[in-house]
mmCIF file of C-alpha atoms and ligand atoms in Angstrom:
data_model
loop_
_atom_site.group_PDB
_atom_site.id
_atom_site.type_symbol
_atom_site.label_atom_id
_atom_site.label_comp_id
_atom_site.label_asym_id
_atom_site.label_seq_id
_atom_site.Cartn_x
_atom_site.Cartn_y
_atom_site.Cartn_z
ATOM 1 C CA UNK Y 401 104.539 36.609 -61.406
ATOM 2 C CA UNK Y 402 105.411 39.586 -63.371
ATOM 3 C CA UNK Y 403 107.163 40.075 -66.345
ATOM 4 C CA UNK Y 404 109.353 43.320 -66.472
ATOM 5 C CA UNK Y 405 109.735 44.492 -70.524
ATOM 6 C CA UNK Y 406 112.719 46.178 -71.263
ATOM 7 C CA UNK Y 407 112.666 49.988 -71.701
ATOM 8 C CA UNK Y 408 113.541 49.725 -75.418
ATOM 9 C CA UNK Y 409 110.505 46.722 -76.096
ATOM 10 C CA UNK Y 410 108.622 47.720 -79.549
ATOM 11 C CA UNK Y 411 104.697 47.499 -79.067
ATOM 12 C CA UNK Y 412 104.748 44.422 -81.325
ATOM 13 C CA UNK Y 413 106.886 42.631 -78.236
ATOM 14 C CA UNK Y 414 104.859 43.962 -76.054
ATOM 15 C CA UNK Y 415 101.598 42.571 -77.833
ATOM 16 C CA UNK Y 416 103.376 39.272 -78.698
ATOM 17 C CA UNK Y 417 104.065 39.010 -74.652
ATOM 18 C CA UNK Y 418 100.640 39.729 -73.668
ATOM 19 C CA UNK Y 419 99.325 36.896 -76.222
ATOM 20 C CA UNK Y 420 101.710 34.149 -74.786
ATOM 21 C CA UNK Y 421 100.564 34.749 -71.274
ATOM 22 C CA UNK Y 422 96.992 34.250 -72.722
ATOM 23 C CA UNK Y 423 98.184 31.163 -74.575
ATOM 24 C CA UNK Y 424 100.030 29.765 -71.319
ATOM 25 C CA UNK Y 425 96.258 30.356 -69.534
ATOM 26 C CA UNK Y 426 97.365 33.121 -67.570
ATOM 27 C CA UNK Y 427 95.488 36.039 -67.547
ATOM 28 C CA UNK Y 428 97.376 39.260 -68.115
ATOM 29 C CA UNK Y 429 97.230 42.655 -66.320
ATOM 30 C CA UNK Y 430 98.948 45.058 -68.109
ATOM 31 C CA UNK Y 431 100.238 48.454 -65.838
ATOM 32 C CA UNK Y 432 102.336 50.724 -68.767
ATOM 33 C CA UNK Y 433 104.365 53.146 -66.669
ATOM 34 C CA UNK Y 434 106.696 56.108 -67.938
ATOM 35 C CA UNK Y 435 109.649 54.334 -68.409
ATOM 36 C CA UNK Y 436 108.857 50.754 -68.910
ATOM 37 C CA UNK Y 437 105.869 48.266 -69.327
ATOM 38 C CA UNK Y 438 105.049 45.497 -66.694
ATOM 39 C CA UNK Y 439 102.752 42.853 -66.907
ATOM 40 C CA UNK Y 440 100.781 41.116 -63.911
ATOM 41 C CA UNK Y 441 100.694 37.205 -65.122
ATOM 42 C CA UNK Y 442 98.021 35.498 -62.712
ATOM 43 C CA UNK Y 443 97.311 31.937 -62.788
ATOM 44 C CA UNK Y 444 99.584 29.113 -61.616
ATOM 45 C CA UNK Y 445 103.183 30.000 -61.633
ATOM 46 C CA UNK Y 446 104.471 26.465 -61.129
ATOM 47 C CA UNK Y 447 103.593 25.635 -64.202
ATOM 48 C CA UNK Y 448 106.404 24.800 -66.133
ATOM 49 C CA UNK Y 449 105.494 26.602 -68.935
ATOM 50 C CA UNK Y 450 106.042 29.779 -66.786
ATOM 51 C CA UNK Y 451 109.616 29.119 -66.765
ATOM 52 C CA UNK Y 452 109.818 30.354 -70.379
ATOM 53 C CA UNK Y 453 108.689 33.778 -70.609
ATOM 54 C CA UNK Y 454 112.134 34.656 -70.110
ATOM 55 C CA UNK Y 455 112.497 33.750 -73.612
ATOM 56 C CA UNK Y 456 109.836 35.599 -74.666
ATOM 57 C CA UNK Y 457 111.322 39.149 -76.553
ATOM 58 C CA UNK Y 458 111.132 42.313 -74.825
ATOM 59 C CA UNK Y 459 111.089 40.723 -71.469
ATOM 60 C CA UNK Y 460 113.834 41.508 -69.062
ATOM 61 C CA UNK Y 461 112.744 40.076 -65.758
ATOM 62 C CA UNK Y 462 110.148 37.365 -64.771
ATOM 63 C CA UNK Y 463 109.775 38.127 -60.723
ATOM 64 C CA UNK Y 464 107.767 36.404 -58.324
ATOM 65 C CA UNK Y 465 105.268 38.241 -56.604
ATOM 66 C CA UNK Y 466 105.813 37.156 -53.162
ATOM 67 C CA UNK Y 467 102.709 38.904 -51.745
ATOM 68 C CA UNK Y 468 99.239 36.511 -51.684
ATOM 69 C CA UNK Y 469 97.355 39.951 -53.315
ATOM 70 C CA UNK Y 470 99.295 40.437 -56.649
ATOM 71 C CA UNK Y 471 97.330 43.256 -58.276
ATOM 72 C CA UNK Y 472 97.173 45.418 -55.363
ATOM 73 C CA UNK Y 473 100.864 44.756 -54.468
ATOM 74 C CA UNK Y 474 103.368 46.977 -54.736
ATOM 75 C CA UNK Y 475 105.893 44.864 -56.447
ATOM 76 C CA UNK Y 476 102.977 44.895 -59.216
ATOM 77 C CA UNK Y 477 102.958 48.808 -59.612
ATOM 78 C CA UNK Y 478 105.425 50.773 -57.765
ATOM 79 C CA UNK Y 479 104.163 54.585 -58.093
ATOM 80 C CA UNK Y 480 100.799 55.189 -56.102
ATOM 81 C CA UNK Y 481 98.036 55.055 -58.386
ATOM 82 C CA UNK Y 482 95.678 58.031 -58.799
ATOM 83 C CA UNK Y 483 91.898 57.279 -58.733
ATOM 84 C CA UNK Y 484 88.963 59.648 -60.610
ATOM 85 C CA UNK Y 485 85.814 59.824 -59.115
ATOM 86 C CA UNK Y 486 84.252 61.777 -61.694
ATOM 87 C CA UNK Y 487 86.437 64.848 -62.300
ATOM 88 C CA UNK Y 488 88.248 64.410 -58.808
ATOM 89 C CA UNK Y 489 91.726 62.882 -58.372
ATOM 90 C CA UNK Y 490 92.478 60.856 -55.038
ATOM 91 C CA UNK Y 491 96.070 60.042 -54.511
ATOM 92 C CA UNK Y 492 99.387 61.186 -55.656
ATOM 93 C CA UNK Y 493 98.924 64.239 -53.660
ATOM 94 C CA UNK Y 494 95.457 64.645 -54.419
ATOM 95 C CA UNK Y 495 93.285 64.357 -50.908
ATOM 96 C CA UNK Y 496 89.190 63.662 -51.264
ATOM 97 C CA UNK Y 497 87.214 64.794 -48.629
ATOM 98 C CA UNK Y 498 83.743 62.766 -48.857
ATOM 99 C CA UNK Y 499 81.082 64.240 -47.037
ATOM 100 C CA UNK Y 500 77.566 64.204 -46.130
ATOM 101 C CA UNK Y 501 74.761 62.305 -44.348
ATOM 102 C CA UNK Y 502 74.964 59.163 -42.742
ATOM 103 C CA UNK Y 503 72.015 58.274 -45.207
ATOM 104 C CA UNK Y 504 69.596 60.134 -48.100
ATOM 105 C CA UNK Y 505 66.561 61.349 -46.170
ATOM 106 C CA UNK Y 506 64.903 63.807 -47.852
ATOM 107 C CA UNK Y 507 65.811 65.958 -51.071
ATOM 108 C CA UNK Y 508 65.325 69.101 -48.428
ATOM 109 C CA UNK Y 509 67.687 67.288 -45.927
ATOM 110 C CA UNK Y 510 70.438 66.425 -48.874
ATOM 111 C CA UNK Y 511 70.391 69.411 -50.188
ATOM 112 C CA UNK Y 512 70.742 71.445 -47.140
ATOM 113 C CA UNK Y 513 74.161 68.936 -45.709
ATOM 114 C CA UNK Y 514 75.385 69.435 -49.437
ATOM 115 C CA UNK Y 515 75.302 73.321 -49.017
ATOM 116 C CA UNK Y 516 77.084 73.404 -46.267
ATOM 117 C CA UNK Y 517 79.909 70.411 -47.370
ATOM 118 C CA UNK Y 518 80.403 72.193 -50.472
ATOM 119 C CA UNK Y 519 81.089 75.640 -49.007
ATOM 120 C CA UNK Y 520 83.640 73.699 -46.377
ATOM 121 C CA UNK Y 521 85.199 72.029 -48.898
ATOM 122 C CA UNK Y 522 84.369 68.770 -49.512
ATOM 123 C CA UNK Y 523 85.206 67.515 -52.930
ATOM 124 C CA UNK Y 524 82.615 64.231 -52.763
ATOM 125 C CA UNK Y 525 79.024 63.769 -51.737
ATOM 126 C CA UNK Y 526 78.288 60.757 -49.380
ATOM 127 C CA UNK Y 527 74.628 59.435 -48.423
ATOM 128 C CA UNK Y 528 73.090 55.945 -48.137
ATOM 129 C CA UNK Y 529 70.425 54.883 -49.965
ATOM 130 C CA UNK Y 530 70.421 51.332 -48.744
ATOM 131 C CA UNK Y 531 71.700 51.419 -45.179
ATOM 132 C CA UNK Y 532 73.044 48.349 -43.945
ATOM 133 C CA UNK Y 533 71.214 48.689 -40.221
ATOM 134 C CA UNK Y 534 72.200 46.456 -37.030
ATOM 135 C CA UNK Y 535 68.503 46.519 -36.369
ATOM 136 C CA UNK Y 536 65.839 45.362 -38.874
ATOM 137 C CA UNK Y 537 63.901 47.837 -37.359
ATOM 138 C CA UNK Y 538 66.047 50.893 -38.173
ATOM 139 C CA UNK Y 539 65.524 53.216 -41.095
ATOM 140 C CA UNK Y 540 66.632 51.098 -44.265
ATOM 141 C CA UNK Y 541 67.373 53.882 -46.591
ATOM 142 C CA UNK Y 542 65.346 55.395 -49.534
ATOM 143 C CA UNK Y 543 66.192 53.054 -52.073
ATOM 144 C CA UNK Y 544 66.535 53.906 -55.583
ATOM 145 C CA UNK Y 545 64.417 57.113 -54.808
ATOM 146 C CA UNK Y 546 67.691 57.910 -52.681
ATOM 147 C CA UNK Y 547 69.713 57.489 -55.149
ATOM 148 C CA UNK Y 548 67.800 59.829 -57.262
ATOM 149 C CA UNK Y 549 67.877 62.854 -55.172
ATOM 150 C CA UNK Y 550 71.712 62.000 -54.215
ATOM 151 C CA UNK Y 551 72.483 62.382 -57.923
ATOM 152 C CA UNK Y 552 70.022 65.324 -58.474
ATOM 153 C CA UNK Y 553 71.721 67.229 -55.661
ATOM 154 C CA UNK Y 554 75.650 66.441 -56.387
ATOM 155 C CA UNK Y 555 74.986 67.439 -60.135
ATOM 156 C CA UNK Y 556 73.597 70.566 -58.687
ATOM 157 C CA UNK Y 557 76.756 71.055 -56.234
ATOM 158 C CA UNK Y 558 79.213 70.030 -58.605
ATOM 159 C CA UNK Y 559 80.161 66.738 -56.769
ATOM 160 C CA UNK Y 560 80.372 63.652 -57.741
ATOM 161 C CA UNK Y 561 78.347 61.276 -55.453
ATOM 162 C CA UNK Y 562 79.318 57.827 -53.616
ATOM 163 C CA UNK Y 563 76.793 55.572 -51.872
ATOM 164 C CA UNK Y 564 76.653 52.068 -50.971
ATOM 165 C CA UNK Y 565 75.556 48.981 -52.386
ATOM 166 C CA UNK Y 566 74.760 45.760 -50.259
ATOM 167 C CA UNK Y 567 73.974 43.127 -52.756
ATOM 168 C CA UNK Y 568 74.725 42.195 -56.071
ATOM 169 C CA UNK Y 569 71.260 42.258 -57.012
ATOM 170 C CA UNK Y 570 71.407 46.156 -56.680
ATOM 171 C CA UNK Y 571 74.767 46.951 -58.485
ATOM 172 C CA UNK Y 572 74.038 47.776 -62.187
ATOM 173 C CA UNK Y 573 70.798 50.120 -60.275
ATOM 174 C CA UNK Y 574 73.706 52.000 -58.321
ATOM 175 C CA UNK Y 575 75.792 52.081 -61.246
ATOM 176 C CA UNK Y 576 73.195 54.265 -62.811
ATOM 177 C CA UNK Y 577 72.996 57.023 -60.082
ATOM 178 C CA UNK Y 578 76.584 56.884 -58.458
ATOM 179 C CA UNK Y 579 80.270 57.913 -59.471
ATOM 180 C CA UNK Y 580 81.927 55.778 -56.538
ATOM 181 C CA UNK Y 581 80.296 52.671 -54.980
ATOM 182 C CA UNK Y 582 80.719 51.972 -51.700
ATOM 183 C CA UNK Y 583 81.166 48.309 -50.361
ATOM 184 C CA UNK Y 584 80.888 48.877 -46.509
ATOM 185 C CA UNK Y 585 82.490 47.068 -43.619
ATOM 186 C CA UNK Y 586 79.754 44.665 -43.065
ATOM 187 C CA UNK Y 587 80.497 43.460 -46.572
ATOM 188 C CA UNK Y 588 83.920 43.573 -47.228
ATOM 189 C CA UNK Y 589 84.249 39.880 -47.514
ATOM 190 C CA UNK Y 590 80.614 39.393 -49.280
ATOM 191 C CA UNK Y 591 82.981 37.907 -52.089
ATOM 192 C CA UNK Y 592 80.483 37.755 -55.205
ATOM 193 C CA UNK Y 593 79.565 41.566 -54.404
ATOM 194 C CA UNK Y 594 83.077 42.355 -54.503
ATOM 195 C CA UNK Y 595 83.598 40.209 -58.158
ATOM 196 C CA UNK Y 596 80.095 42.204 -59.104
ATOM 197 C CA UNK Y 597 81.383 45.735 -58.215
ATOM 198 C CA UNK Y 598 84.721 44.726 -60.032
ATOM 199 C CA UNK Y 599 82.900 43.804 -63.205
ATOM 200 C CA UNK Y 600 81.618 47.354 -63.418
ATOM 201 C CA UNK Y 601 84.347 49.916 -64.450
ATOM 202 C CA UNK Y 602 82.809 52.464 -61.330
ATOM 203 C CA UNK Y 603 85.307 53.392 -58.866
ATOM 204 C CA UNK Y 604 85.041 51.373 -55.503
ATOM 205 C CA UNK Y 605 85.419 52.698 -51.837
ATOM 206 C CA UNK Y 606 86.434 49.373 -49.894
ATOM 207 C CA UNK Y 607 86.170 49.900 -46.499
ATOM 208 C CA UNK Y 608 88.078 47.544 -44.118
ATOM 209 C CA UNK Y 609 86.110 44.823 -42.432
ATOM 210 C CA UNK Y 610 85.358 45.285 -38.397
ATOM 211 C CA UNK Y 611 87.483 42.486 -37.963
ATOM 212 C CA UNK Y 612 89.506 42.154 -40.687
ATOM 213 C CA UNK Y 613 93.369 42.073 -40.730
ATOM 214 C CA UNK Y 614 94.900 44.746 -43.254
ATOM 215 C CA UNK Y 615 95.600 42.077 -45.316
ATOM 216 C CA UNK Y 616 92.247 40.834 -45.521
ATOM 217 C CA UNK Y 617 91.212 44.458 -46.901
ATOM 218 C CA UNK Y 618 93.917 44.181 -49.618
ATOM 219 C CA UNK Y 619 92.538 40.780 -50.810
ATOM 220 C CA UNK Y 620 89.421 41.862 -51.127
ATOM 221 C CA UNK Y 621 90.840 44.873 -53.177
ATOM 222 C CA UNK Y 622 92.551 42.432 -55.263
ATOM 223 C CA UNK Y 623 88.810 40.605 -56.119
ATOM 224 C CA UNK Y 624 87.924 43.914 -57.726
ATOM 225 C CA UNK Y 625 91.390 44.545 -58.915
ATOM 226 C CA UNK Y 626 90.789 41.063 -60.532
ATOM 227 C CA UNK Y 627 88.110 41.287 -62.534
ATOM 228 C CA UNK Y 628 89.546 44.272 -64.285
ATOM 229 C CA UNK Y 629 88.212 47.750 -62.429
ATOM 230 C CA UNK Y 630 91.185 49.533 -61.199
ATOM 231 C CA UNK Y 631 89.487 51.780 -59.233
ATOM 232 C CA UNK Y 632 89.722 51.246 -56.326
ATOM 233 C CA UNK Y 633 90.349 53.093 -53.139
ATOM 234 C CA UNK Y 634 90.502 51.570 -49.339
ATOM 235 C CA UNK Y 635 89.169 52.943 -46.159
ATOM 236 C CA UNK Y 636 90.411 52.380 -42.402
ATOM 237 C CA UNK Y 637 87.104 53.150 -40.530
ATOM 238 C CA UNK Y 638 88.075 51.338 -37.025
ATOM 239 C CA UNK Y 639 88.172 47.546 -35.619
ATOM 240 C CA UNK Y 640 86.402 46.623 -33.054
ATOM 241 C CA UNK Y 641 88.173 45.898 -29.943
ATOM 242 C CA UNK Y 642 87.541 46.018 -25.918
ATOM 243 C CA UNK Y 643 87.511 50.237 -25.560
ATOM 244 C CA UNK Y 644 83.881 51.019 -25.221
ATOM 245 C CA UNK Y 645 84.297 54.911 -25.176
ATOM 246 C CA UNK Y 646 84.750 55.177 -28.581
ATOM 247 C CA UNK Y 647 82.396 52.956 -31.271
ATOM 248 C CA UNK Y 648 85.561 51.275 -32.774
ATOM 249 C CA UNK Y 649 89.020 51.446 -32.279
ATOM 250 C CA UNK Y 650 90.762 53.790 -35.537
ATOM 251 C CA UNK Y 651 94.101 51.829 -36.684
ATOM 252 C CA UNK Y 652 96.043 54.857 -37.594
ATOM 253 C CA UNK Y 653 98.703 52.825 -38.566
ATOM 254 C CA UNK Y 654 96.891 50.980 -41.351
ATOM 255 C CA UNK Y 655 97.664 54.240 -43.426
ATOM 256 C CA UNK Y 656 101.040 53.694 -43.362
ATOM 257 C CA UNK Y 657 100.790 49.670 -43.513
ATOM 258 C CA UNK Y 658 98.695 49.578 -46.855
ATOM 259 C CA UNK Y 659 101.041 52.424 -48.077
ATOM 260 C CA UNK Y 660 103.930 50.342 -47.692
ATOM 261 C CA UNK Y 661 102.140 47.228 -49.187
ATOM 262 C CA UNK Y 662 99.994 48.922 -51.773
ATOM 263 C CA UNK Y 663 99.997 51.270 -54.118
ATOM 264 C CA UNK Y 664 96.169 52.145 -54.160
ATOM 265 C CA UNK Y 665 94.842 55.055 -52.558
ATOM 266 C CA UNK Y 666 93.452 55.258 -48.361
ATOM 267 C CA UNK Y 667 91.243 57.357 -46.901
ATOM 268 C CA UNK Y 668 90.118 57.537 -43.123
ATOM 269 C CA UNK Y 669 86.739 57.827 -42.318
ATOM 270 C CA UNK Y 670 87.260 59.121 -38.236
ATOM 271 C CA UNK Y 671 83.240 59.601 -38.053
ATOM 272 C CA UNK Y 672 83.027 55.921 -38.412
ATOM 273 C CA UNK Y 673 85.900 54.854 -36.289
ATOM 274 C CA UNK Y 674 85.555 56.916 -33.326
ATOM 275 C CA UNK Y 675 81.103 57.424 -33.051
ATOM 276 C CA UNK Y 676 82.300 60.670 -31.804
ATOM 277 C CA UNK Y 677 82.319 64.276 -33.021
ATOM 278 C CA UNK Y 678 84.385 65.540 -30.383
ATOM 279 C CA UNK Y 679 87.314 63.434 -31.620
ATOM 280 C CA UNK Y 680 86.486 63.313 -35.359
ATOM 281 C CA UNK Y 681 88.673 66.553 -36.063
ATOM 282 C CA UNK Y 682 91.666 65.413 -34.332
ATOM 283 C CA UNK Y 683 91.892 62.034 -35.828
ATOM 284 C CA UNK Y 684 90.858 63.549 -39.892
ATOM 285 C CA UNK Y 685 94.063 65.929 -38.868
ATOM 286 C CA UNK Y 686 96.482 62.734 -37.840
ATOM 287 C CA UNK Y 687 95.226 60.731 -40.986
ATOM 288 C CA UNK Y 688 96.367 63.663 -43.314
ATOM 289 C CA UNK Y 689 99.642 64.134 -41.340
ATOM 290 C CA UNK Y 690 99.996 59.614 -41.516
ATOM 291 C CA UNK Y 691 99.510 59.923 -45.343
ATOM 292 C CA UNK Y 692 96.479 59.277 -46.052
ATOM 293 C CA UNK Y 693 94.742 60.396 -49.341
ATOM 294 C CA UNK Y 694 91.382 61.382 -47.569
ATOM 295 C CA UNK Y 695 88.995 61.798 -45.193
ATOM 296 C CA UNK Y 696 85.176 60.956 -45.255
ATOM 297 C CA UNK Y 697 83.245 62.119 -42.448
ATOM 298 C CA UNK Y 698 79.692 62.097 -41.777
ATOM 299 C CA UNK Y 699 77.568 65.899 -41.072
ATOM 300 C CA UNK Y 700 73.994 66.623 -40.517
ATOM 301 C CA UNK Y 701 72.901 70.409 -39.625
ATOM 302 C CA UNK Y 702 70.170 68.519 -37.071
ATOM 303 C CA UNK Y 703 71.375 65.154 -35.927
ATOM 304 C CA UNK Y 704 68.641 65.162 -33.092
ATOM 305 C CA UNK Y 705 66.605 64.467 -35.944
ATOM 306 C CA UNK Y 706 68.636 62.320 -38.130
ATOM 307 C CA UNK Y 707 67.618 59.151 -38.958
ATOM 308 C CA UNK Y 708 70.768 57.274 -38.511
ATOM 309 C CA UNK Y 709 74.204 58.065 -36.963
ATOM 310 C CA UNK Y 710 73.399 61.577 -36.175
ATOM 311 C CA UNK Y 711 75.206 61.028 -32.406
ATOM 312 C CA UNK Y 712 78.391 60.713 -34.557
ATOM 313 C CA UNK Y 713 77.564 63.925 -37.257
ATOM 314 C CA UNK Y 714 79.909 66.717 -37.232
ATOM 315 C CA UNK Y 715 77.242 69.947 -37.107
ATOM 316 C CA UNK Y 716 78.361 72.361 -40.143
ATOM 317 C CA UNK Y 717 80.250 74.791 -38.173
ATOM 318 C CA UNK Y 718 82.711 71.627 -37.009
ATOM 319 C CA UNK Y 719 83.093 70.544 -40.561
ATOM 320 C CA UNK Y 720 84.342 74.372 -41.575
ATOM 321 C CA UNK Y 721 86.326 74.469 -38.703
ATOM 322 C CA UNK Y 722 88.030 70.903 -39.663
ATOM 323 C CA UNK Y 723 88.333 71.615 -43.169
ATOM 324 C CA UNK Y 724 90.143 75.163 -42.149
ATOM 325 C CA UNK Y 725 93.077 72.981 -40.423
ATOM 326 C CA UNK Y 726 92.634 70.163 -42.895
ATOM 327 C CA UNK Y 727 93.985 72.159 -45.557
ATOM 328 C CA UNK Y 728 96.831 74.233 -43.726
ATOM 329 C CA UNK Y 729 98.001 70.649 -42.896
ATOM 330 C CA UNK Y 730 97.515 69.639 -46.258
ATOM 331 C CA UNK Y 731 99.463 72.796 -47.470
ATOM 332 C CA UNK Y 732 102.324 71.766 -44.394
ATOM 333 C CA UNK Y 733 102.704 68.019 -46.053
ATOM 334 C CA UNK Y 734 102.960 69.258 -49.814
ATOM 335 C CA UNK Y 735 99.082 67.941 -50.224
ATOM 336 C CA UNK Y 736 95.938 69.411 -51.438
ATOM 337 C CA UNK Y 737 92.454 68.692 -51.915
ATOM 338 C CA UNK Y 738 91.224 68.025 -55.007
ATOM 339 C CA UNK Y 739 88.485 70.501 -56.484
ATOM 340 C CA UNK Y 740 86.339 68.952 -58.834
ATOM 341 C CA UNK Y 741 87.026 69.800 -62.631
ATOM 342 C CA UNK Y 742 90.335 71.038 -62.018
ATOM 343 C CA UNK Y 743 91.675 67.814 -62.501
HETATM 344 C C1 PEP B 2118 78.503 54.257 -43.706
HETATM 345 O O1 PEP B 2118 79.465 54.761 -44.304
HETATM 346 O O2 PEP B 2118 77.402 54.836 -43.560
HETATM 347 C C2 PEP B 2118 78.683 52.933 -43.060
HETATM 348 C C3 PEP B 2118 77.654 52.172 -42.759
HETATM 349 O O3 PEP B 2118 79.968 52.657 -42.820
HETATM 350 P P1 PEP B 2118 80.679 51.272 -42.352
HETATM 351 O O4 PEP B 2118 80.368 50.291 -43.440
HETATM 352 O O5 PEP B 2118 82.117 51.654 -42.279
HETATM 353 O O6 PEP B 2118 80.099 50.897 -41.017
HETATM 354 MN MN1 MN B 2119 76.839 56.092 -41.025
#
């Protein structure tokens, strides 16, 4: 449920609310907005206990929330929330654009894809250290040498860096090297990584499950949300389906969906969704003009010789070209994206 203070509550009501929920054995999540103060109560709202915080001073309202993820919902905090990924906004008008390799091969390699991101635009640096392959036989990343170089080469661009992390074992080692964590699709639903990633207070890119529902994604968001980092920002990076032309099939209207449902940013990530350069640019242009609050795309300047996903890696001179339209459409929908340390 969620208790709604009145505009006019002192701090001391405030505080005094906060410690009943704690007495009651709720756990409070406290969102302080411009006008008025709200607090998340989760726990077990039949208890008949809960039936007296309207009693409690300062509170106006005790509402249900009638949504299964409570943290993430709307009805929990109405204005979009703004996440900071080092010195870079995403949301409330803010776009990201995360770019880079599929995965950290080489300081030479990283180096060269962050040359060419940063001069397009991009605001965030993307590579994987640990690569979560189909095949056991693929490439599986550089590992915390990966990480090094991806950190050495975003402080020397300016960018803040996201990669991913596939275990919980490797978490507080990612922590150390990345500003954004990455939970991919294949582990959306890995439920103790999610808890892990939540107990850190990095920002998380969630990306939605292959086959999972949107509201699947936005209880997953709510284990992060949950154990206290409110960080986080969602991704819409395809489902699978029957069409066999393009790698996945990109839900467009999951942008919208979460938006409605959620106040926490969404990005797209087209490269992803589609497997396909020659539709990446068209789909990054629809998720701006849908609402999103980013794009991530993957870009290699030789994906004949990339070790993974280069097929689906926009060559540099795509990536300017994309970014060029990006931000007139940004500029069209009263949008912009983000440059680091003008926050
Ligand atoms: C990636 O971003 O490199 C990746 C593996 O993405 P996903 O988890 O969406 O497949
Ligand atoms: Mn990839």
């Amino acid at each position: 449920m969620i208790l709604v203070l009145r505009p006019d509550a002192t701090l001391a009501q405030i505080e005094h609310a906060i410690e009943r929920v704690k007495e009651l054995g709720f756990t409070p999540h406290v969102s302080r907005g411009q006008s008025r103060t709200i607090i998340g109560v989760i726990g077990d709202e039949t208890k008949p206990e809960a039936e007296n915080f309207k009693a409690t001073p300062g509170v106006e309202q005790v509402l249900p929330i009638l949504k299964p993820f409570k943290l993430a919902s709307r009805e929990f905090h109405s204005d979009d929330s703004v996440v900071f990924v080092g010195k870079v906004r995403i949301g409330g008008g803010s776009l990201a654009m995360i770019a880079g390799p599929c995965a950290v091969e080489s300081y030479e390699v990283m180096d060269t894809v962050a040359k060419y991101v940063k001069a397009g635009g991009a605001n965030i640096l993307r590579g994987g250290a640990f690569k979560p392959r189909t095949s056991p036989y693929s490439f599986q990343g550089m590992g915390e040498d990966g990480l090094k170089i991806l950190k050495d080469i975003g402080q020397k661009y300016d960018m803040p860096v996201v990669t991913e992390v596939m275990d919980t074992r490797q978490v507080e080692l990612v922590c150390k090297y990345a500003d954004m964590l990455q939970l991919g699709a294949r582990n959306m639903q890995n439920f103790d990584l999610l808890k892990e990633c939540g107990r850190t207070r990095t920002p998380v890119l969630l990306k939605r499950g292959m086959s999972a529902t949107v509201k699947d994604l936005l209880m997953s968001a709510e284990y992060i949300l949950a154990e206290g980092n409110k960080s986080v920002v969602l991704c819409e990076r395809g489902v699978r389906s029957f069409e066999d032309s393009t790698r996945n099939m990109l839900d467009m209207s999951a942008v919208p969906n979460v938006k409605g449902q959620s106040h926490l940013p969404i990005i797209v990530d087209p490269s992803h969704a589609t497997g396909r350069p020659d539709l990446i640019p068209s789909m990054a242009r629809a998720s701006v003009a849908a609402g999103a609050d980013g794009v991530h795309v993957e870009v290699h300047h030789c994906p004949e010789k990339a070790l993974s996903d280069g097929p689906q890696a926009l060559l540099p001179h795509q990536f300017l070209d994309m970014m060029g339209d990006l931000r007139r459409l940004a500029t069209a929908v009263g949008r912009e994206f983000a440059e680091p340390g003008r926050a």
